[in-house]
Each structure stands twice: as C-alpha cells, then as structure tokens.
Coordinates of C-alpha atoms in Angstrom, one line a residue:
X1 CA 0.0 0.0 0.0
X2 CA 1.3 3.5 -0.8
X3 CA 0.2 6.4 1.3
X4 CA 0.4 10.0 0.2
X5 CA -0.2 13.1 2.3
X6 CA -1.7 16.2 0.5
X7 CA -1.2 19.4 2.5
X8 CA -2.8 22.4 1.0
X9 CA -0.5 25.5 0.2
X10 CA -3.6 27.4 -0.8
X11 CA -4.5 30.0 1.8
X12 CA -8.0 31.2 2.2
X13 CA -7.0 34.5 0.9
X14 CA -5.8 33.0 -2.4
X15 CA -8.9 30.8 -2.5
X16 CA -11.1 33.8 -2.3
X17 CA -9.1 35.7 -4.8
X18 CA -9.5 32.8 -7.2
X19 CA -13.2 33.1 -6.8
X20 CA -13.2 36.8 -7.5
X21 CA -14.5 37.9 -4.2
X22 CA -11.4 39.2 -2.3
X23 CA -8.5 41.5 -2.7
X24 CA -5.3 39.9 -1.5
X25 CA -3.1 41.4 1.2
X26 CA -3.4 42.4 4.8
X27 CA -1.3 43.1 7.8
X28 CA -0.9 41.5 11.2
X29 CA -2.8 43.4 14.0
X30 CA -0.9 44.4 17.1
X31 CA -2.4 43.2 20.4
X32 CA -4.4 45.7 22.2
X33 CA -6.4 46.0 25.4
X34 CA -9.5 45.1 23.4
X35 CA -8.1 41.6 22.8
X36 CA -7.1 40.8 26.4
X37 CA -9.0 37.6 27.5
X38 CA -12.0 38.1 29.7
X39 CA -14.4 35.6 31.2
X40 CA -17.9 35.5 29.9
X41 CA -19.2 35.4 33.4
X42 CA -21.9 33.5 35.1
X43 CA -25.0 32.3 33.3
X44 CA -28.1 34.2 33.8
X45 CA -30.1 31.0 33.6
X46 CA -29.4 27.3 33.3
X47 CA -32.1 24.7 32.1
X48 CA -32.1 22.1 34.9
X49 CA -32.5 19.0 32.6
X50 CA -29.9 17.7 30.1
X51 CA -30.3 17.1 26.5
X52 CA -28.6 14.4 24.3
X53 CA -27.1 17.0 22.1
X54 CA -27.5 20.8 21.2
X55 CA -25.9 22.7 18.4
X56 CA -28.5 25.2 17.3
X57 CA -31.4 26.8 19.1
X58 CA -33.8 29.7 18.5
X59 CA -35.1 32.2 20.9
X60 CA -38.8 32.8 20.4
X61 CA -40.6 36.2 20.7
X62 CA -42.1 35.2 24.2
X63 CA -38.6 34.4 25.5
X64 CA -38.9 30.6 25.3
X65 CA -36.3 28.6 23.3
X66 CA -36.8 26.0 20.7
X67 CA -34.2 23.3 21.2
X68 CA -33.9 20.4 18.7
X69 CA -32.3 17.4 20.3
X70 CA -31.1 15.0 17.3
X71 CA -29.7 12.4 19.7
X72 CA -33.0 12.5 22.0
X73 CA -35.1 12.7 18.8
X74 CA -37.3 15.4 20.0
X75 CA -38.0 19.2 19.4
X76 CA -38.4 21.1 22.7
X77 CA -40.0 24.4 23.7
X78 CA -38.0 25.2 26.9
X79 CA -38.9 27.9 29.2
X80 CA -35.5 28.8 30.8
X81 CA -36.8 30.9 33.6
X82 CA -39.1 28.3 35.1
X83 CA -37.2 25.2 33.9
X84 CA -40.1 23.5 32.1
X85 CA -40.0 22.0 28.6
X86 CA -42.7 20.6 26.3
X87 CA -42.3 18.5 23.1
X88 CA -43.3 20.2 19.8
X89 CA -44.7 17.8 17.3
X90 CA -43.8 14.1 17.5
X91 CA -41.6 11.3 16.0
X92 CA -43.0 9.8 12.9
X93 CA -43.5 10.4 9.2
X94 CA -46.9 11.9 9.3
X95 CA -48.0 15.7 9.4
X96 CA -46.5 17.5 12.4
X97 CA -43.8 14.8 12.9
X98 CA -40.2 14.4 12.3
X99 CA -37.6 11.7 12.6
X100 CA -34.4 13.6 13.6
X101 CA -34.9 17.3 14.4
X102 CA -31.4 18.7 14.1
X103 CA -31.4 22.6 14.0
X104 CA -33.8 25.5 14.0
X105 CA -33.1 28.9 12.4
X106 CA -35.3 32.1 12.4
X107 CA -37.4 33.0 9.4
X108 CA -39.3 36.2 8.6
X109 CA -42.6 36.7 10.3
X110 CA -41.6 35.0 13.5
X111 CA -41.6 31.7 11.7
X112 CA -38.9 29.0 12.1
X113 CA -36.9 26.7 9.8
X114 CA -36.7 23.2 11.2
X115 CA -34.0 20.9 9.8
X116 CA -35.3 17.3 9.9
X117 CA -32.4 15.2 9.0
X118 CA -34.2 11.9 9.3
X119 CA -36.8 12.9 6.6
X120 CA -34.2 14.8 4.6
X121 CA -36.3 18.0 4.6
X122 CA -36.5 21.4 5.8
X123 CA -39.9 22.3 7.5
X124 CA -41.3 25.8 8.0
X125 CA -42.9 26.3 11.4
X126 CA -45.3 29.1 11.8
X127 CA -45.5 31.6 14.8
X128 CA -47.6 29.1 16.8
X129 CA -45.1 26.4 15.9
X130 CA -47.6 24.8 13.5
X131 CA -45.9 22.6 10.7
X132 CA -46.3 24.1 7.3
X133 CA -44.5 23.8 4.0
X134 CA -41.6 21.4 3.5
X135 CA -38.7 21.6 1.2
X136 CA -36.1 18.8 0.3
X137 CA -32.7 18.9 1.8
X138 CA -31.2 17.6 -1.4
X139 CA -31.6 20.0 -4.5
X140 CA -30.3 19.9 -8.0
X141 CA -28.2 23.0 -9.1
X142 CA -28.4 24.4 -12.5
X143 CA -25.6 22.2 -13.8
X144 CA -27.2 19.1 -12.5
X145 CA -25.0 18.7 -9.5
X146 CA -26.7 17.7 -6.3
X147 CA -26.5 20.2 -3.4
X148 CA -27.2 19.2 0.2
X149 CA -29.0 22.3 1.7
X150 CA -28.3 21.6 5.4
X151 CA -28.0 25.1 6.6
X152 CA -24.8 26.6 8.1
X153 CA -26.7 29.9 8.2
X154 CA -29.9 31.6 7.4
X155 CA -30.4 35.2 6.7
X156 CA -33.2 37.6 7.6
X157 CA -34.9 37.0 4.3
X158 CA -35.0 33.2 4.8
X159 CA -32.2 32.3 2.3
X160 CA -30.2 29.2 3.3
X161 CA -26.4 29.2 3.2
X162 CA -24.8 25.8 2.9
X163 CA -21.3 24.4 2.1
X164 CA -20.6 22.5 -1.1
X165 CA -17.6 20.4 -1.6
X166 CA -17.0 17.2 -3.6
X167 CA -15.0 15.4 -6.1
X168 CA -12.3 12.9 -5.8
X169 CA -9.7 13.4 -4.9
X170 CA -11.2 15.9 -2.5
X171 CA -10.6 19.4 -3.5
X172 CA -8.7 22.0 -1.3
X173 CA -11.6 24.4 -1.3
X174 CA -15.3 24.4 -1.0
X175 CA -18.0 26.8 -2.1
X176 CA -20.6 28.7 -0.1
X177 CA -23.9 28.7 -1.8
X178 CA -27.1 30.7 -1.1
X179 CA -30.3 28.8 -1.6
X180 CA -33.8 30.1 -1.9
X181 CA -35.9 27.0 -0.8
X182 CA -39.1 28.5 -2.2
X183 CA -37.8 29.4 -5.7
X184 CA -35.3 26.5 -5.6
X185 CA -32.5 28.8 -6.7
X186 CA -28.9 28.4 -5.9
X187 CA -26.1 30.9 -6.1
X188 CA -22.4 30.6 -5.2
X189 CA -21.5 33.6 -2.9
X190 CA -18.0 32.7 -1.7
X191 CA -15.4 30.0 -0.8
X192 CA -13.5 28.5 2.0
X193 CA -10.5 26.3 2.7
X194 CA -11.3 22.7 3.5
X195 CA -9.3 20.7 6.1
X196 CA -6.5 18.5 4.6
X197 CA -6.6 14.9 3.9
X198 CA -4.3 11.9 3.4
X199 CA -4.9 9.9 0.3
X200 CA -4.2 6.1 0.6
X201 CA -3.7 4.2 -2.7
X202 CA -3.8 0.3 -2.7
X203 CA -4.5 -2.1 -5.5
X204 CA -5.7 0.6 -7.8
X205 CA -8.1 2.1 -5.3
X206 CA -7.9 5.3 -3.4
X207 CA -9.4 6.4 0.0
X208 CA -9.3 9.8 1.6
X209 CA -9.1 10.4 5.2
X210 CA -9.3 13.7 7.1
X211 CA -6.2 15.0 8.9
X212 CA -7.4 15.8 12.3
X213 CA -6.8 19.4 13.4
X214 CA -5.5 20.4 10.1
X215 CA -6.1 24.0 9.0
X216 CA -9.6 24.6 7.7
X217 CA -11.7 27.8 7.5
X218 CA -14.8 28.4 9.5
X219 CA -17.7 30.6 8.2
X220 CA -21.2 31.9 9.0
X221 CA -23.9 34.3 7.9
X222 CA -25.2 37.6 9.2
X223 CA -28.9 38.6 9.1
X224 CA -28.3 40.9 6.2
X225 CA -26.7 38.1 4.1
X226 CA -23.1 39.0 4.6
X227 CA -20.9 36.0 4.8
X228 CA -18.0 35.9 7.3
X229 CA -15.0 33.6 6.7
X230 CA -12.5 32.9 9.5
X231 CA -9.2 32.2 7.9
X232 CA -7.2 29.3 9.2
X233 CA -4.1 30.7 7.5
X234 CA -3.1 34.2 8.6
X235 CA -5.8 34.0 11.2
X236 CA -8.4 36.7 10.8
X237 CA -11.8 37.1 9.2
X238 CA -13.1 38.2 5.8
X239 CA -16.6 39.8 5.4
X240 CA -18.2 39.2 2.0
X241 CA -21.0 41.8 1.6
X242 CA -24.2 41.0 -0.1
X243 CA -23.6 43.7 -2.7
X244 CA -20.1 42.3 -3.6
X245 CA -17.9 44.5 -1.3
X246 CA -15.2 42.7 0.7
X247 CA -13.5 43.7 3.9
X248 CA -10.4 41.8 4.7
X249 CA -9.5 41.9 8.4
X250 CA -5.9 42.0 9.6
X251 CA -4.1 38.9 10.6
X252 CA -4.4 38.2 14.4
X253 CA -1.6 37.0 16.6
X254 CA -2.3 34.0 18.8
X255 CA -0.4 31.3 20.8
X256 CA 0.4 28.1 18.9
X257 CA -0.8 25.0 20.5
X258 CA 1.4 22.0 19.9
X259 CA -0.4 18.7 19.4
X260 CA 0.5 16.4 22.2
X261 CA -0.9 13.1 23.3
X262 CA -3.4 14.9 25.5
X263 CA -4.5 17.0 22.5
X264 CA -5.1 14.0 20.3
X265 CA -7.1 12.4 22.9
X266 CA -9.2 15.5 23.5
X267 CA -9.8 15.7 19.7
X268 CA -11.2 12.2 19.6
X269 CA -13.4 13.1 22.6
X270 CA -14.6 16.2 20.7
X271 CA -15.2 14.2 17.6
X272 CA -17.4 11.8 19.5
X273 CA -19.3 14.5 21.1
X274 CA -20.0 16.5 18.0
X275 CA -20.8 13.7 15.6
X276 CA -21.0 14.8 11.9
X277 CA -23.7 14.3 9.4
X278 CA -23.9 11.1 7.6
X279 CA -26.1 9.9 4.6
X280 CA -27.6 6.6 3.8
X281 CA -29.6 5.5 0.7
X282 CA -32.5 3.2 1.3
X283 CA -33.9 0.8 -1.3
X284 CA -37.4 -0.6 -1.0
X285 CA -38.6 -4.0 -2.4
X286 CA -39.9 -2.3 -5.5
X287 CA -36.6 -0.8 -6.2
X288 CA -37.4 2.9 -5.2
X289 CA -34.6 4.7 -3.4
X290 CA -34.7 7.2 -0.7
X291 CA -31.9 9.3 0.6
X292 CA -31.8 10.1 4.4
X293 CA -29.4 12.0 6.6
X294 CA -28.5 11.4 10.3
X295 CA -26.3 13.0 12.8
X296 CA -24.2 10.3 14.5
X297 CA -20.9 8.2 14.2
X298 CA -20.4 6.6 10.9
X299 CA -19.1 3.4 12.5
X300 CA -15.9 3.5 10.3
X301 CA -14.1 5.6 12.9
X302 CA -15.3 3.7 15.9
X303 CA -12.6 2.4 18.1
X304 CA -9.8 4.2 16.3
X305 CA -7.1 5.7 18.4
X306 CA -4.5 8.4 18.1
X307 CA -2.0 6.3 16.3
X308 CA -4.6 5.5 13.6
X309 CA -4.3 9.1 12.3
X310 CA -1.9 11.5 10.7
X311 CA -1.4 14.6 12.7
X312 CA -0.1 18.1 12.1
X313 CA 2.4 19.6 14.6
X314 CA 0.2 22.4 15.9
X315 CA -3.5 23.3 16.0
X316 CA -4.9 25.9 13.7
X317 CA -6.6 28.9 15.3
X318 CA -10.2 28.7 14.3
X319 CA -12.3 25.6 14.9
X320 CA -13.6 24.5 11.5
X321 CA -17.4 24.8 11.3
X322 CA -20.0 27.3 11.9
X323 CA -19.3 30.9 12.9
X324 CA -22.3 32.6 14.5
X325 CA -23.2 36.3 14.2
X326 CA -24.9 38.0 17.0
X327 CA -27.5 40.7 16.8
X328 CA -24.8 43.4 17.1
X329 CA -23.2 42.1 13.9
X330 CA -20.1 40.5 15.6
X331 CA -18.8 37.3 14.5
X332 CA -18.1 34.8 17.3
X333 CA -15.1 32.5 16.1
X334 CA -14.4 29.6 18.4
X335 CA -10.6 29.2 18.7
X336 CA -8.6 26.2 19.5
X337 CA -7.0 26.0 22.9
X338 CA -5.0 23.4 25.0
X339 CA -6.9 20.3 26.0
X340 CA -7.3 21.7 29.4
X341 CA -7.6 25.3 28.4
X342 CA -11.5 25.7 28.5
X343 CA -13.3 27.3 25.5
X344 CA -12.3 30.7 23.8
X345 CA -14.3 32.8 21.4
X346 CA -12.9 35.6 19.4
X347 CA -15.4 38.5 18.5
X348 CA -14.9 40.4 15.3
X349 CA -16.7 43.5 14.2
X350 CA -17.8 44.1 10.5
X351 CA -14.5 45.8 9.9
X352 CA -12.7 42.6 10.6
X353 CA -11.2 43.8 13.9
X354 CA -11.1 41.5 16.9
X355 CA -13.0 43.5 19.6
X356 CA -13.2 40.9 22.4
X357 CA -11.7 37.7 23.6
X358 CA -14.2 35.7 25.8
X359 CA -13.2 32.6 27.9
X360 CA -15.4 29.9 29.4
X361 CA -14.5 27.0 31.6
X362 CA -15.0 23.5 30.3
X363 CA -16.3 22.5 27.0
X364 CA -18.9 25.1 25.7
X365 CA -20.1 26.2 22.4
X366 CA -22.3 29.0 21.1
X367 CA -25.6 27.6 19.9
X368 CA -27.8 30.8 19.3
X369 CA -28.6 34.3 20.3
X370 CA -31.7 36.2 21.6
X371 CA -32.1 40.0 21.2
X372 CA -30.2 40.4 24.7
X373 CA -28.8 37.0 25.2
X374 CA -26.3 34.4 24.0
X375 CA -27.2 30.7 24.4
X376 CA -24.4 28.2 25.3
X377 CA -24.3 24.5 25.3
X378 CA -22.2 23.1 28.2
X379 CA -21.0 19.5 28.0
X380 CA -20.2 17.5 31.0
X381 CA -17.9 14.5 31.5
X382 CA -20.7 12.2 30.3
X383 CA -21.3 14.2 27.1
X384 CA -24.7 15.4 28.4
X385 CA -25.6 18.9 27.0
X386 CA -27.0 21.6 29.3
X387 CA -28.4 24.8 27.9
X388 CA -27.3 28.0 29.4
X389 CA -28.3 31.7 28.8
X390 CA -25.9 34.6 29.3
X391 CA -26.4 38.3 28.9
X392 CA -25.1 39.3 25.6
X393 CA -21.8 41.2 26.0
X394 CA -21.7 44.7 24.7
X395 CA -18.7 46.7 23.5

C-alpha cells in the first residue's frame, strides 16, 4: 500500500481571490487591550434538565427557546426561567412529525426553519409552531449537481447558506452557496479552505481520510446576508458583503498549541461528542430509493485511536465549522486552545477587527442568540448537554 499526504498550500486569501471575491493582502494586527481575554461570566439561567445533544437553538418572541435534540429525537420548547420544557410535534412520518430534528433557524414573520435530517427535509414552522410547508434537503443545481441544503446559516430573508464540496480526490476548497428554498434557486457567494486529507492508494483504489486538526476555515452568515470567513491561514476574518464588497481583516496573533498526546485524545473526545452528518440510501422492495441523513458516528471511525491518524504539529486558530453572528453584527469565532484550556471565542466586528476575547470553563459552544442573550451548550464529562443563557456582552 502506498500512502501519500496532501497538505494544501492554498490559503483562504488566495482561494477567495481565485473566486473573484477578495483582494489579497493584509497586515498583522498588534495586540491591544480590546483583545485581552476576559471571562464570559456566570450564566443568567441554566435549564435544569440535560439534552442528548445541542448545536442550534432559537429564541422565540415570548422568551422561550426552541431546542432540537437530534440524539434524543425530540424538538423542545424550553422555558428557561421556570425550567419547564414541552415537546413540539412528535416522532414519525406524518403531518406535524419528524424523525431527527437537528437544528432551527429564524425565518421572517416569527416563523422557524426546522432541519429534519431523518426525513431529509426543511420544515417551516409558523409563529404558533404549527408545521407548514416542507422543502427537500437535497436539491439540483443548474448544472445538474446535487446540493445538500443543510444550513450553516440563514439570513433575515429566509435564504439558506450551505457548504458545497465534492469530487475525488477531495478538493482543497469548498463553495458557499445561497439557496432560496421557495424558488429552488442556488447561487455561489464565496469559498472557504477545506481541512486537509491523506490519500491512501492500494490495488488501484484510493481512499481519503481527514487529517485531524489540520487547517480549515470556519464561516457563517449575518442577518443581512453578509458572509464571514474565519481564515485558518493568516488568522483573521473576511466579510463578504451581499452587494459584492469585501472587507479583509488584519491577521491576528495567537499562541500556537502543539499537538501532544493529550490534544489527540481531546480531539477524539470532541469528535465523538460532536458527531457529523452522515447519509444513507435506502432501497425498497420495488426498487425505489430514498436518501436520508442522520447525525451520528459513521461506524468506520469507531474504536480508532490516536495512532490511527496522521497529525499536524500544531493546532490551527479557528475551529472549523459554523461561525455565529450576534444581533450586534459581531462574528463569534471559536478558537482552538489546549486540551485543558477551556473554551475561547474571538469576537470580530464588521471591519474585521477583533473586539473581544471571551473565555469559558470546560467544553462550551455558542448555539444561538436572543435579542439580549447568548445561548451556550455546556457538555459534562458524560457528554450530556446543558443549555445556558448569558447576557449578551456589549462593547
């Protein structure tokens, strides 16, 4: 067997230039008092019961929170102040039902977009949480390519933003597409650097494996449709305005974190905790096929240890994945720390300047915002998820 490693020399800046959306260049920002780490502080409220998993919530106009639990298989309406939750809808394939509720996003008119992975569809919930129109997760682009419209962001008009990557060998870069589920239109609005892979060749066959903790960009979407990309090379952010203008933030200095045995074990714990999205194709007795998605371990990686992977020498700055944008227009970028270093978020304004560095104990991730609040999922040693609400920090 021959094994080759492909490490991208293409920075996100060059990637964006190739897509015609960025001007190259940028300077490294000097550290200032605004970037001194500070604790987020104590939560304002903590829901007393745990959830199987949380990664995306939505605050409702009355202050309650919609919490999809893809592991528990339920969509909850949680009243944080009184510690009571009720189930919205039910499990099944009929009206008002779902198979695996994974995420919720705000839509115009106090409506909500529910991502039901189990039924491979997007569901519009009305202001009273009644189930309405549905849209398929899998869509065909104009060139006939299949696009999986699992949102990584939704803007105030209801447009869905999703990552697109594919091909073999896997490419260095992916595209960010904007999808109008109603009109079934798809437009490319930007690009981002993918994490690196190793390619294994044996008996004429090739297999790609992700290199853990390799540099990869993170990105997200603001309410006005601006896309923010957190660069994994020359760490900083780029804002892609809906009108085509681009603001490239200065590079940010940060402490390099060597990848030790402890970091490798922490990564495997993190991967187990935040299982990715898988796909399966089901064939019925009459030959009809149905594509379904799920959040959970694929089984292929089960039982693998640190020695089964290729590792870089140091961690990149941003954690690859979703960047959330708060009501004040700031991008919250989760940054890698030491295995025992807690959780850190860098906040960037629309000029690409880092305006705050917020720290939290343990393993915590931002899962949504309210008008005056930030919602955090806190994971304990048993991987149980607890929902916390904090006052939204203001500059």
